[in-house]
Each structure stands twice: as structure tokens, then as C-alpha cells.
Tab-separated table of C-alpha atoms and ligand atoms in Angstrom:
chain	number	residue	atom	x	y	z
A	1	UNK	CA	60.588	-78.786	14.852
A	2	UNK	CA	63.133	-76.676	12.429
A	3	UNK	CA	61.814	-74.895	9.943
A	4	UNK	CA	60.602	-76.756	7.218
A	5	UNK	CA	61.001	-75.337	3.437
A	6	UNK	CA	58.169	-75.490	0.854
A	7	UNK	CA	59.204	-76.263	-2.675
A	8	UNK	CA	57.265	-76.437	-5.780
A	9	UNK	CA	56.636	-79.655	-7.660
A	10	UNK	CA	59.065	-80.798	-10.435
A	11	UNK	CA	58.788	-83.645	-12.903
A	12	UNK	CA	61.676	-85.466	-14.218
A	13	UNK	CA	60.090	-86.299	-17.362
A	14	UNK	CA	60.270	-82.461	-17.920
A	15	UNK	CA	64.189	-82.822	-18.044
A	16	UNK	CA	63.848	-85.425	-21.207
A	17	UNK	CA	64.368	-83.027	-24.059
A	18	UNK	CA	67.115	-81.465	-22.658
A	19	UNK	CA	69.103	-84.826	-20.949
A	20	UNK	CA	67.469	-87.654	-23.270
A	21	UNK	CA	66.143	-90.813	-22.545
A	22	UNK	CA	68.997	-92.794	-21.163
A	23	UNK	CA	69.775	-90.435	-18.201
A	24	UNK	CA	65.797	-90.369	-17.065
A	25	UNK	CA	65.641	-94.114	-17.137
A	26	UNK	CA	68.448	-94.882	-15.461
A	27	UNK	CA	67.335	-92.523	-12.972
A	28	UNK	CA	64.324	-94.116	-12.582
A	29	UNK	CA	66.229	-97.457	-12.325
A	30	UNK	CA	68.267	-95.953	-9.251
A	31	UNK	CA	65.306	-94.666	-7.522
A	32	UNK	CA	63.411	-98.158	-7.721
A	33	UNK	CA	64.893	-99.862	-4.616
A	34	UNK	CA	64.552	-96.392	-2.749
A	35	UNK	CA	60.771	-95.851	-3.043
A	36	UNK	CA	59.472	-94.477	0.075
A	37	UNK	CA	62.628	-93.742	2.018
A	38	UNK	CA	62.715	-90.834	4.117
A	39	UNK	CA	65.098	-88.328	3.353
A	40	UNK	CA	65.665	-84.892	4.934
A	41	UNK	CA	67.878	-82.379	3.934
A	42	UNK	CA	69.117	-79.576	6.588
A	43	UNK	CA	71.074	-76.191	5.813
A	44	UNK	CA	70.720	-72.959	7.197
A	45	UNK	CA	69.107	-71.030	4.472
A	46	UNK	CA	66.096	-71.249	2.219
A	47	UNK	CA	67.136	-68.443	0.011
A	48	UNK	CA	70.272	-66.764	-1.328
A	49	UNK	CA	73.311	-68.673	-2.412
A	50	UNK	CA	74.308	-71.774	-4.000
A	51	UNK	CA	72.718	-74.541	-1.644
A	52	UNK	CA	69.272	-73.437	-1.020
A	53	UNK	CA	69.627	-73.041	-5.273
A	54	UNK	CA	70.318	-76.575	-5.265
A	55	UNK	CA	67.847	-77.828	-2.835
A	56	UNK	CA	64.811	-75.935	-4.387
A	57	UNK	CA	65.231	-78.743	-7.258
A	58	UNK	CA	66.871	-81.568	-5.782
A	59	UNK	CA	64.278	-82.001	-2.942
A	60	UNK	CA	61.326	-81.934	-5.385
A	61	UNK	CA	62.765	-83.989	-8.084
A	62	UNK	CA	63.766	-86.966	-5.093
A	63	UNK	CA	59.908	-86.693	-4.589
A	64	UNK	CA	58.764	-87.368	-8.065
A	65	UNK	CA	61.054	-90.172	-8.152
A	66	UNK	CA	59.345	-91.559	-5.213
A	67	UNK	CA	61.379	-90.775	-2.071
A	68	UNK	CA	59.938	-89.243	0.873
A	69	UNK	CA	61.838	-86.138	0.869
A	70	UNK	CA	61.768	-82.797	2.579
A	71	UNK	CA	64.251	-79.977	3.550
A	72	UNK	CA	64.528	-78.054	6.940
A	73	UNK	CA	66.632	-74.933	7.777
A	74	UNK	CA	67.935	-74.275	11.338
A	75	UNK	CA	66.998	-71.845	13.383
A	76	UNK	CA	69.886	-69.109	14.630
A	77	UNK	CA	69.688	-65.845	16.256
A	78	UNK	CA	72.335	-62.812	14.610
A	79	UNK	CA	75.200	-64.233	16.968
A	80	UNK	CA	75.039	-67.665	15.438
A	81	UNK	CA	74.921	-66.130	12.129
A	82	UNK	CA	78.071	-63.857	12.668
A	83	UNK	CA	79.626	-66.998	14.199
A	84	UNK	CA	78.812	-69.299	10.837
A	85	UNK	CA	79.910	-66.698	8.686
A	86	UNK	CA	83.393	-66.306	10.398
A	87	UNK	CA	83.670	-69.839	10.060
A	88	UNK	CA	82.924	-70.213	6.358
A	89	UNK	CA	85.427	-67.470	5.928
A	90	UNK	CA	88.112	-69.275	8.231
A	91	UNK	CA	87.352	-72.558	6.564
A	92	UNK	CA	88.155	-70.899	3.348
A	93	UNK	CA	91.629	-69.376	4.549
A	94	UNK	CA	91.089	-66.176	6.353
A	95	UNK	CA	93.169	-65.100	8.896
A	96	UNK	CA	90.644	-64.189	11.705
A	97	UNK	CA	90.377	-65.254	15.045
A	98	UNK	CA	88.293	-68.171	16.650
A	99	UNK	CA	87.534	-67.555	20.218
A	100	UNK	CA	85.656	-69.894	23.017
A	101	UNK	CA	82.925	-67.517	22.794
A	102	UNK	CA	82.473	-68.114	19.391
A	103	UNK	CA	82.676	-71.802	19.460
A	104	UNK	CA	80.106	-72.088	22.417
A	105	UNK	CA	77.537	-70.092	20.138
A	106	UNK	CA	77.989	-72.301	17.471
A	107	UNK	CA	77.844	-75.802	19.694
A	108	UNK	CA	74.696	-73.913	21.856
A	109	UNK	CA	72.972	-73.547	18.705
A	110	UNK	CA	73.775	-76.989	17.347
A	111	UNK	CA	72.431	-78.534	20.649
A	112	UNK	CA	69.297	-76.373	20.472
A	113	UNK	CA	68.579	-77.182	16.799
A	114	UNK	CA	69.626	-80.874	17.605
A	115	UNK	CA	66.818	-81.013	20.578
A	116	UNK	CA	64.291	-79.444	17.734
A	117	UNK	CA	64.577	-82.370	15.294
A	118	UNK	CA	61.851	-84.510	15.006
A	119	UNK	CA	60.986	-87.529	13.003
A	120	UNK	CA	62.837	-90.727	11.554
A	121	UNK	CA	64.416	-90.572	8.347
A	122	UNK	CA	66.109	-93.364	6.338
A	123	UNK	CA	68.991	-90.311	5.103
A	124	UNK	CA	69.789	-87.400	6.848
A	125	UNK	CA	71.860	-84.946	4.490
A	126	UNK	CA	73.537	-81.717	6.442
A	127	UNK	CA	74.510	-79.312	4.528
A	128	UNK	CA	77.866	-77.339	5.322
A	129	UNK	CA	79.171	-76.126	8.643
A	130	UNK	CA	76.503	-74.310	10.216
A	131	UNK	CA	74.568	-77.326	11.175
A	132	UNK	CA	77.498	-79.724	11.014
A	133	UNK	CA	77.117	-80.416	14.952
A	134	UNK	CA	73.397	-82.271	14.678
A	135	UNK	CA	74.964	-85.552	14.012
A	136	UNK	CA	77.136	-85.017	17.619
A	137	UNK	CA	74.250	-83.479	19.239
A	138	UNK	CA	71.258	-86.098	18.256
A	139	UNK	CA	73.585	-88.665	19.114
A	140	UNK	CA	72.217	-89.831	15.591
A	141	UNK	CA	69.034	-90.777	17.021
A	142	UNK	CA	67.118	-89.537	13.846
A	143	UNK	CA	68.563	-90.712	10.869
A	144	UNK	CA	69.936	-94.139	9.538
A	145	UNK	CA	72.202	-93.190	7.602
A	146	UNK	CA	74.109	-89.391	8.240
A	147	UNK	CA	75.713	-87.623	5.296
A	148	UNK	CA	77.822	-84.262	5.675
A	149	UNK	CA	77.740	-82.354	1.969
A	150	UNK	CA	80.532	-79.620	2.051
A	151	UNK	CA	79.827	-76.893	-0.224
A	152	UNK	CA	82.707	-74.736	0.363
A	153	UNK	CA	86.607	-74.329	-0.468
A	154	UNK	CA	88.415	-75.767	2.056
A	155	UNK	CA	91.328	-76.577	0.398
A	156	UNK	CA	93.406	-73.990	2.346
A	157	UNK	CA	91.616	-73.415	5.464
A	158	UNK	CA	92.690	-71.374	8.585
A	159	UNK	CA	93.498	-74.397	11.202
A	160	UNK	CA	92.152	-73.032	14.161
A	161	UNK	CA	88.577	-73.204	12.032
A	162	UNK	CA	89.255	-76.770	10.503
A	163	UNK	CA	90.598	-78.431	13.806
A	164	UNK	CA	87.584	-77.414	15.448
A	165	UNK	CA	85.151	-78.338	12.775
A	166	UNK	CA	86.814	-81.596	11.652
A	167	UNK	CA	86.186	-84.184	14.495
A	168	UNK	CA	82.313	-83.009	14.130
A	169	UNK	CA	82.349	-83.824	10.490
A	170	UNK	CA	84.642	-86.980	11.079
A	171	UNK	CA	81.793	-88.543	12.928
A	172	UNK	CA	79.581	-88.888	9.654
A	173	UNK	CA	79.643	-91.854	8.237
A	174	UNK	CA	79.543	-90.266	4.791
A	175	UNK	CA	80.797	-87.324	3.307
A	176	UNK	CA	80.251	-85.229	0.294
A	177	UNK	CA	83.139	-82.786	-1.321
A	178	UNK	CA	83.099	-81.007	-4.624
A	179	UNK	CA	86.800	-82.006	-5.135
A	180	UNK	CA	89.405	-84.305	-3.109
A	181	UNK	CA	91.549	-81.060	-2.651
A	182	UNK	CA	88.990	-80.054	-0.099
A	183	UNK	CA	89.225	-83.009	2.118
A	184	UNK	CA	91.220	-81.649	4.978
A	185	UNK	CA	93.388	-83.709	7.851
A	186	UNK	CA	91.190	-85.599	9.896
A	187	UNK	CA	88.629	-86.866	7.505
A	188	UNK	CA	88.794	-90.702	6.293
A	189	UNK	CA	89.303	-90.988	2.412
A	190	UNK	CA	87.372	-93.830	2.009
A	191	UNK	CA	84.004	-92.259	3.742
A	192	UNK	CA	84.129	-89.365	1.087
A	193	UNK	CA	82.032	-89.126	-2.115
A	194	UNK	CA	83.157	-86.429	-4.686
A	195	UNK	CA	79.864	-84.660	-6.282
A	196	UNK	CA	79.894	-81.462	-8.269
A	197	UNK	CA	76.869	-79.478	-7.910
A	198	UNK	CA	74.438	-78.685	-10.558
A	199	UNK	CA	72.127	-76.132	-12.147
A	200	UNK	CA	68.489	-76.866	-12.893
A	201	UNK	CA	67.882	-76.096	-16.508
A	202	UNK	CA	64.075	-75.425	-16.056
A	203	UNK	CA	64.236	-73.129	-13.287
A	204	UNK	CA	63.147	-69.598	-14.486
A	205	UNK	CA	66.893	-68.488	-14.089
A	206	UNK	CA	67.782	-70.966	-16.693
A	207	UNK	CA	65.111	-71.291	-18.796
A	208	UNK	CA	65.992	-69.375	-22.184
A	209	UNK	CA	65.261	-65.854	-22.749
A	210	UNK	CA	64.880	-64.229	-25.837
A	211	UNK	CA	67.802	-61.443	-25.814
A	212	UNK	CA	64.887	-58.750	-26.418
A	213	UNK	CA	63.097	-59.380	-23.356
A	214	UNK	CA	66.520	-59.868	-21.522
A	215	UNK	CA	67.214	-56.094	-22.907
A	216	UNK	CA	63.991	-54.841	-21.839
A	217	UNK	CA	64.764	-55.958	-18.214
A	218	UNK	CA	68.382	-54.862	-17.933
A	219	UNK	CA	67.053	-51.324	-19.365
A	220	UNK	CA	64.901	-51.318	-16.509
A	221	UNK	CA	67.924	-51.079	-14.158
A	222	UNK	CA	69.441	-48.119	-16.299
A	223	UNK	CA	71.388	-50.016	-18.553
A	224	UNK	CA	71.592	-48.963	-22.342
A	225	UNK	CA	71.407	-52.479	-24.104
A	226	UNK	CA	73.477	-50.437	-27.209
A	227	UNK	CA	76.362	-50.530	-25.063
A	228	UNK	CA	78.425	-53.562	-23.992
A	229	UNK	CA	77.854	-55.094	-20.615
A	230	UNK	CA	80.216	-56.799	-18.153
A	231	UNK	CA	78.445	-58.651	-15.624
A	232	UNK	CA	79.317	-60.888	-12.405
A	233	UNK	CA	76.345	-62.146	-10.276
A	234	UNK	CA	77.242	-63.091	-6.579
A	235	UNK	CA	76.407	-62.427	-2.797
A	236	UNK	CA	78.289	-59.390	-1.624
A	237	UNK	CA	81.035	-61.216	-0.274
A	238	UNK	CA	85.146	-60.714	0.117
A	239	UNK	CA	85.674	-63.944	-1.574
A	240	UNK	CA	83.671	-63.254	-4.740
A	241	UNK	CA	85.791	-60.017	-5.117
A	242	UNK	CA	83.691	-57.260	-6.060
A	243	UNK	CA	86.101	-54.798	-5.815
A	244	UNK	CA	88.342	-56.674	-8.160
A	245	UNK	CA	85.680	-56.525	-10.793
A	246	UNK	CA	85.576	-52.768	-10.646
A	247	UNK	CA	89.318	-52.600	-11.322
A	248	UNK	CA	89.050	-54.766	-13.939
A	249	UNK	CA	86.247	-52.731	-15.909
A	250	UNK	CA	88.317	-49.660	-14.998
A	251	UNK	CA	91.280	-51.034	-16.902
A	252	UNK	CA	88.708	-51.745	-19.851
A	253	UNK	CA	87.074	-48.685	-20.103
A	254	UNK	CA	90.047	-47.035	-21.667
A	255	UNK	CA	89.414	-49.520	-24.548
A	256	UNK	CA	85.575	-49.453	-24.566
A	257	UNK	CA	84.755	-46.324	-23.102
A	258	UNK	CA	80.651	-46.869	-23.231
A	259	UNK	CA	81.476	-50.131	-21.251
A	260	UNK	CA	78.885	-51.071	-18.329
A	261	UNK	CA	79.464	-53.008	-15.555
A	262	UNK	CA	76.099	-54.859	-13.587
A	263	UNK	CA	77.306	-56.395	-9.789
A	264	UNK	CA	74.341	-58.641	-8.944
A	265	UNK	CA	74.098	-59.907	-6.045
A	266	UNK	CA	71.906	-61.157	-3.151
A	267	UNK	CA	71.330	-60.887	0.360
A	268	UNK	CA	71.219	-64.424	1.835
A	269	UNK	CA	69.514	-64.693	5.138
A	270	UNK	CA	72.719	-66.234	6.763
A	271	UNK	CA	75.004	-64.038	5.740
A	272	UNK	CA	75.370	-60.605	7.880
A	273	UNK	CA	78.183	-59.419	6.507
A	274	UNK	CA	76.374	-58.977	3.030
A	275	UNK	CA	75.313	-55.525	3.846
A	276	UNK	CA	78.931	-54.216	4.856
A	277	UNK	CA	80.335	-55.638	1.822
A	278	UNK	CA	77.603	-53.939	-0.058
A	279	UNK	CA	78.543	-50.557	1.031
A	280	UNK	CA	82.102	-51.226	0.585
A	281	UNK	CA	81.546	-51.894	-3.563
A	282	UNK	CA	78.969	-48.932	-3.737
A	283	UNK	CA	81.814	-46.871	-2.129
A	284	UNK	CA	84.632	-48.085	-4.540
A	285	UNK	CA	82.262	-47.215	-7.398
A	286	UNK	CA	82.090	-43.911	-6.453
A	287	UNK	CA	79.860	-41.729	-9.091
A	288	UNK	CA	80.680	-43.475	-11.973
A	289	UNK	CA	76.656	-44.396	-13.185
A	290	UNK	CA	77.879	-46.633	-15.655
A	291	UNK	CA	78.472	-49.060	-12.718
A	292	UNK	CA	75.103	-50.736	-11.095
A	293	UNK	CA	75.414	-52.689	-8.086
A	294	UNK	CA	71.770	-54.369	-7.470
A	295	UNK	CA	70.277	-56.791	-5.048
A	296	UNK	CA	66.970	-58.680	-4.093
A	297	UNK	CA	65.780	-55.769	-2.602
A	298	UNK	CA	66.020	-53.983	-5.880
A	299	UNK	CA	63.361	-56.417	-7.384
A	300	UNK	CA	66.425	-58.784	-8.727
A	301	UNK	CA	64.852	-62.056	-8.629
A	302	UNK	CA	65.532	-65.180	-10.293
A	303	UNK	CA	64.087	-63.836	-13.736
A	304	UNK	CA	66.397	-60.444	-13.515
A	305	UNK	CA	69.514	-62.765	-12.945
A	306	UNK	CA	68.745	-64.711	-16.005
A	307	UNK	CA	68.353	-61.274	-18.069
A	308	UNK	CA	71.466	-60.185	-16.823
A	309	UNK	CA	73.305	-63.423	-17.837
A	310	UNK	CA	71.752	-63.434	-20.886
A	311	UNK	CA	71.933	-59.881	-22.141
A	312	UNK	CA	75.658	-59.984	-20.815
A	313	UNK	CA	78.275	-59.507	-23.418
A	314	UNK	CA	80.717	-60.697	-21.063
A	315	UNK	CA	80.541	-62.615	-17.734
A	316	UNK	CA	83.055	-62.550	-15.104
A	317	UNK	CA	83.639	-64.270	-11.871
A	318	UNK	CA	86.617	-62.941	-9.895
A	319	UNK	CA	86.204	-64.828	-6.886
A	320	UNK	CA	89.361	-65.388	-4.792
A	321	UNK	CA	87.925	-68.850	-3.017
A	322	UNK	CA	84.897	-70.612	-4.734
A	323	UNK	CA	83.378	-74.102	-3.478
A	324	UNK	CA	82.096	-74.953	-6.926
A	325	UNK	CA	80.435	-71.350	-8.567
A	326	UNK	CA	76.615	-72.070	-9.865
A	327	UNK	CA	76.745	-68.699	-11.245
A	328	UNK	CA	79.808	-69.804	-13.918
A	329	UNK	CA	77.592	-72.941	-14.749
A	330	UNK	CA	74.566	-70.607	-15.136
A	331	UNK	CA	76.241	-68.374	-17.344
A	332	UNK	CA	78.288	-71.326	-19.262
A	333	UNK	CA	74.518	-72.705	-20.127
A	334	UNK	CA	73.273	-69.470	-21.190
A	335	UNK	CA	76.227	-69.820	-23.900
A	336	UNK	CA	78.605	-67.150	-22.555
A	337	UNK	CA	82.446	-68.160	-21.917
A	338	UNK	CA	83.302	-66.838	-18.572
A	339	UNK	CA	86.330	-65.630	-17.299
A	340	UNK	CA	87.074	-67.019	-14.023
A	341	UNK	CA	89.742	-67.130	-11.410
A	342	UNK	CA	91.683	-70.175	-11.382
A	343	UNK	CA	90.381	-71.300	-7.909
A	344	UNK	CA	88.238	-74.163	-6.190
A	345	UNK	CA	85.500	-75.394	-8.629
A	346	UNK	CA	85.941	-72.947	-11.302
A	347	UNK	CA	88.495	-74.659	-13.181
A	348	UNK	CA	86.381	-77.502	-13.009
A	349	UNK	CA	83.992	-75.865	-15.518
A	350	UNK	CA	86.156	-73.224	-17.571
A	351	UNK	CA	88.378	-75.280	-19.575
A	352	UNK	CA	90.769	-72.638	-20.528
A	353	UNK	CA	90.407	-71.289	-24.107
A	354	UNK	CA	87.728	-73.745	-24.513
A	355	UNK	CA	84.804	-72.977	-22.522
A	356	UNK	CA	86.370	-69.175	-21.261
A	357	UNK	CA	89.286	-67.940	-19.386
A	358	UNK	CA	91.048	-68.844	-16.321
A	359	UNK	CA	92.305	-65.883	-14.948
A	360	UNK	CA	95.384	-65.057	-11.907
A	361	UNK	CA	94.968	-61.287	-11.531
A	362	UNK	CA	92.794	-58.284	-12.561
A	363	UNK	CA	95.164	-57.524	-15.246
A	364	UNK	CA	94.381	-61.069	-16.756
A	365	UNK	CA	90.883	-60.700	-16.203
A	366	UNK	CA	90.338	-57.511	-17.685
A	367	UNK	CA	92.791	-58.684	-20.894
A	368	UNK	CA	90.813	-61.815	-21.285
A	369	UNK	CA	87.480	-59.849	-20.924
A	370	UNK	CA	88.648	-57.742	-23.515
A	371	UNK	CA	89.429	-60.306	-26.006
A	372	UNK	CA	85.917	-61.956	-25.837
A	373	UNK	CA	84.484	-58.438	-26.056
A	374	UNK	CA	86.338	-57.517	-29.359
A	375	UNK	CA	86.006	-61.124	-30.774
A	376	UNK	CA	82.251	-61.976	-30.887
A	377	UNK	CA	82.867	-65.080	-33.202
A	378	UNK	CA	85.259	-66.651	-30.813
A	379	UNK	CA	83.162	-65.909	-27.964
A	380	UNK	CA	80.076	-67.216	-29.515
A	381	UNK	CA	81.824	-70.599	-30.774
A	382	UNK	CA	83.290	-71.172	-27.064
A	383	UNK	CA	79.741	-70.438	-25.799
A	384	UNK	CA	78.341	-73.258	-27.439
A	385	UNK	CA	81.025	-75.442	-26.000
A	386	UNK	CA	80.523	-74.271	-22.792
A	387	UNK	CA	76.651	-74.992	-23.158
A	388	UNK	CA	77.535	-78.520	-24.227
A	389	UNK	CA	79.889	-79.043	-21.327
A	390	UNK	CA	77.332	-78.009	-18.939
A	391	UNK	CA	74.778	-79.895	-20.362
A	392	UNK	CA	76.740	-83.343	-20.101
A	393	UNK	CA	78.080	-82.610	-16.584
A	394	UNK	CA	76.370	-79.887	-14.643
A	395	UNK	CA	72.602	-80.633	-14.625
A	396	UNK	CA	70.231	-81.249	-12.027
A	397	UNK	CA	69.597	-84.792	-13.147
A	398	UNK	CA	73.195	-85.829	-12.789
A	399	UNK	CA	72.707	-84.391	-9.076
A	400	UNK	CA	69.936	-86.507	-8.483
A	401	UNK	CA	71.442	-89.491	-9.850
A	402	UNK	CA	74.480	-89.238	-8.006
A	403	UNK	CA	72.472	-88.946	-4.484
A	404	UNK	CA	70.403	-91.948	-5.719
A	405	UNK	CA	73.859	-94.068	-6.501
A	406	UNK	CA	75.210	-92.825	-3.117
A	407	UNK	CA	71.747	-93.808	-1.199
A	408	UNK	CA	71.659	-97.197	-3.135
A	409	UNK	CA	75.331	-98.073	-2.050
A	410	UNK	CA	74.507	-97.391	1.787
A	411	UNK	CA	71.066	-99.590	1.844
A	412	UNK	CA	73.133	-102.279	0.297
B	1	LIG	N1	72.027	-65.400	-6.784
B	1	LIG	C1	70.905	-64.979	-7.208
B	1	LIG	N2	70.802	-63.764	-7.098
B	1	LIG	C2	71.763	-62.690	-6.849
B	1	LIG	C3	73.099	-63.412	-6.467
B	1	LIG	C4	73.131	-64.814	-6.608
B	1	LIG	O1	69.703	-65.620	-7.336
B	1	LIG	O2	71.326	-61.698	-6.953
B	1	LIG	C5	71.958	-67.042	-7.004
B	1	LIG	C6	72.810	-67.577	-8.361
B	1	LIG	O3	72.093	-67.078	-9.429
B	1	LIG	C7	73.514	-68.948	-7.700
B	1	LIG	C8	73.473	-68.819	-6.353
B	1	LIG	O4	72.693	-67.874	-6.169
B	1	LIG	O5	72.114	-69.690	-8.129
B	1	LIG	C9	74.988	-68.661	-5.937
B	1	LIG	O6	75.641	-69.649	-5.811
B	1	LIG	P1	77.310	-69.806	-6.187
B	1	LIG	O7	77.409	-71.714	-6.246
B	1	LIG	O8	77.809	-69.286	-7.265
B	1	LIG	O9	77.954	-69.048	-4.960
B	1	LIG	P2	77.572	-69.027	-3.128
B	1	LIG	O10	76.482	-68.026	-3.250
B	1	LIG	O11	76.746	-70.216	-2.869
B	1	LIG	O12	78.995	-68.936	-2.521
């Protein structure tokens, strides 16, 4: 048995005031032929990072529309998660070695987890590279339809990592990528479905929060609500470039001397690099107490993330690679235009000059963030367009509908 994740109940009808009747009815009719279907989602962590965030909503909504959906997390020791983090980095293009020993560790834990996978399912959705060997090592016994879902930016992978993983993922009869550019060599395109991630507008992280409440929460962490606040919410990970965000802030500080910077990140259970990178970020910030670097051990949970995104005068996402970037969606949904790097899934969300700005460098990031700080009317207007774009494209109901369409097409 893998580790089963408990999820709280959610009800599709509660989304009606946000997305409208047509969307709800379409979902109900897509779900009808799938009632009672057994669905298993498998990934490597129930907390921290975008996949966990998505499954905490998608699984209960699948249940609410009549599917028998569950979520299980694979087991592994540090040696496994060190390898899978290296794979994550390698697949996003980092130049690092991939040794035979690392490959053996990945295979060993995938074999073990395959042995522990119990039950019979109609659909098994395996998320990301960590458990990608499950289909191979079970021989496909437990599921009628297997789907591999890639959440990372594999547009420019280190070939050693891609060539190792590709044969395992090519065994899946269906694959989901966020963008066409992420489909690497060896993957038959006709089996690929393009589905972008989404956020839950009703989660404590995304429900509307009064500004006074947001200010009161951020002031508990030492921020002065009278001064301007720049925010990046992200795991402490080289691809999220928190050091680059500090460099941007320093360039802006000459123009806005009281500017404050919040770097907010959670420590995901499957991310052993988090603490090291957190230390590097703290060192880079040095003695500047207008920069505060916080994570879940400081009590920063969903409500606090909501507060930082709501209280922010400007939100940045200076990633160097980004599968999609739910944090961008979350900020856009709160009516904040985002200054984000022109990488991965960020340009899907930021329409340059309309819902935020796409940038290529520290200088450009600082310039656009300053522009938004100095032009609150423009910022407000762009924020309204941003929220509407998320409402139409990036809310959980759309994600649910896409999965139901995919399942429906497989059974027919
Ligand atoms: N997150 C959080 N607390 C933090 C930092 C991140 O809850 O301190 C959440 C964030 O709100 C988002 C998810 O973790 O929902 C990160 O997803 P994203 O797609 O942005 O990046 P990933 O971590 O999957 O690379």
C-alpha cells in the first residue's frame, strides 16, 4: 500500500457563482458516463508545490461528480528524493551528472512502489518523473488506462536525464503536458494531450481577503503596511531565482527607499534542496531587514500566502524555468499584474502589457516592477484584465472538465 492522502470534501455547485451555469452543466454531463469509475492519482508529495495544490482540489471534485477518485503518494528515503530532485533539475536543463548509481536508486524505489501498489483502477494518473516507472514495474496490472502527467518544463532537458526517462514514459498510452514545447524526443505526439494547470478559487489561498486583514497578517511578519511591498511566493529552488529577485529589489531600492521584499516559500517533503537554497537566499539578503524570507515553519500557510499576494504592491516571478507557475495564476486571480520571466508556462498566463509584463533580465524585471509601483492606475487596470483571464482559463473547473473529456475519450 502506498500512502493514501486524505482530502477535504468539495462541491462543484459551490463554483457556480464564479464560473456560471454553463460550465457546471457541461461538467455534469461529461461526468455522467464516468460515474463510479475508479481513479487513482499518484505523485510524490501531499504538501508543497503545485502538484499537491492541484490534487487537493481535483480529487475531491472528481468525487463530487461521481467518480471513485483517490490519491496516493509513493514512499522513498532521502537517497531517492535526492535523485528525483537531481532528475527534476536535469530534466529542466541543468548540467549535472546522472550516474549509474542514481539510475539504480530511481529504479529500485519505483520497483518497490510498484510492488506496493494495490487495487484495481479504471484510470491511473501518474504525476511527474518521481513515480514514472510505476507502469513499467507493475506491468500495467492495476489499471485499465494509464496516463502520465508532466508538470515540469522539459523544453530544453539535459539529454542524459531525458534519454533515461523517455522509454518509461513512452510506455504510457496517454500523456499530458502543459505545453507542446515540453514534448521531447521519443514521445508519440498523437498520445499527448495538452492541459494547463489551474487554481482553486475557493481554497483558503484564493478566496477574497479584505485588505485590512491581509495587512494585519503581513505586519505580524515585520512588514510595515504603510510602505510598498514586493512579493515572490516560491519554493527555495534555483529555478525560482530568489537571488535574482533580491538583485531586482536592490535596483529598485534607489527609487523607492522604503521598499520591502517578501520571499515566501514552502519546504516540500520531496525537495531536499530547499533548506540549502533557503540558506543561500538568506545569505544573499545579508543584513537588510526590509527583506524577509519566510516559509511554512514560520507559520506561513495558505491564508498567509493569500495575505502576501493580496497585500503586495507588486508581484514578481523571476523563474529561470517554470512548468506553469501556479503562483502566477494565484496573484493574477487577486487582481495583481505579475512581472514574470518569459519562460515555460509563464507566457501562457501573462499577456505582455495586458495582464503583466514578461521580462528577460534583472534590469528589465526591476524596470517593469518600478513602473507598476509608480503607476497604480495602470496596475489596477491590468489586474482586472488578469483576473478575468484566469476566470476564463485557469480555474479548477476547467481542469476537471479536461480530465473528464480525456477519460471519456479513452472509454469510448
Ligand atoms: N506555495 C505555498 N506556500 C509557499 C510557497 C508556495 O503554499 O510558501 C504554493 C503556491 O501557492 C502554489 C504552489 O505552492 O500553489 C507552487 O506551485 P507552482 O506551480 O508555482 O510551482 P512548483 O512549486 O510546483 O514548482
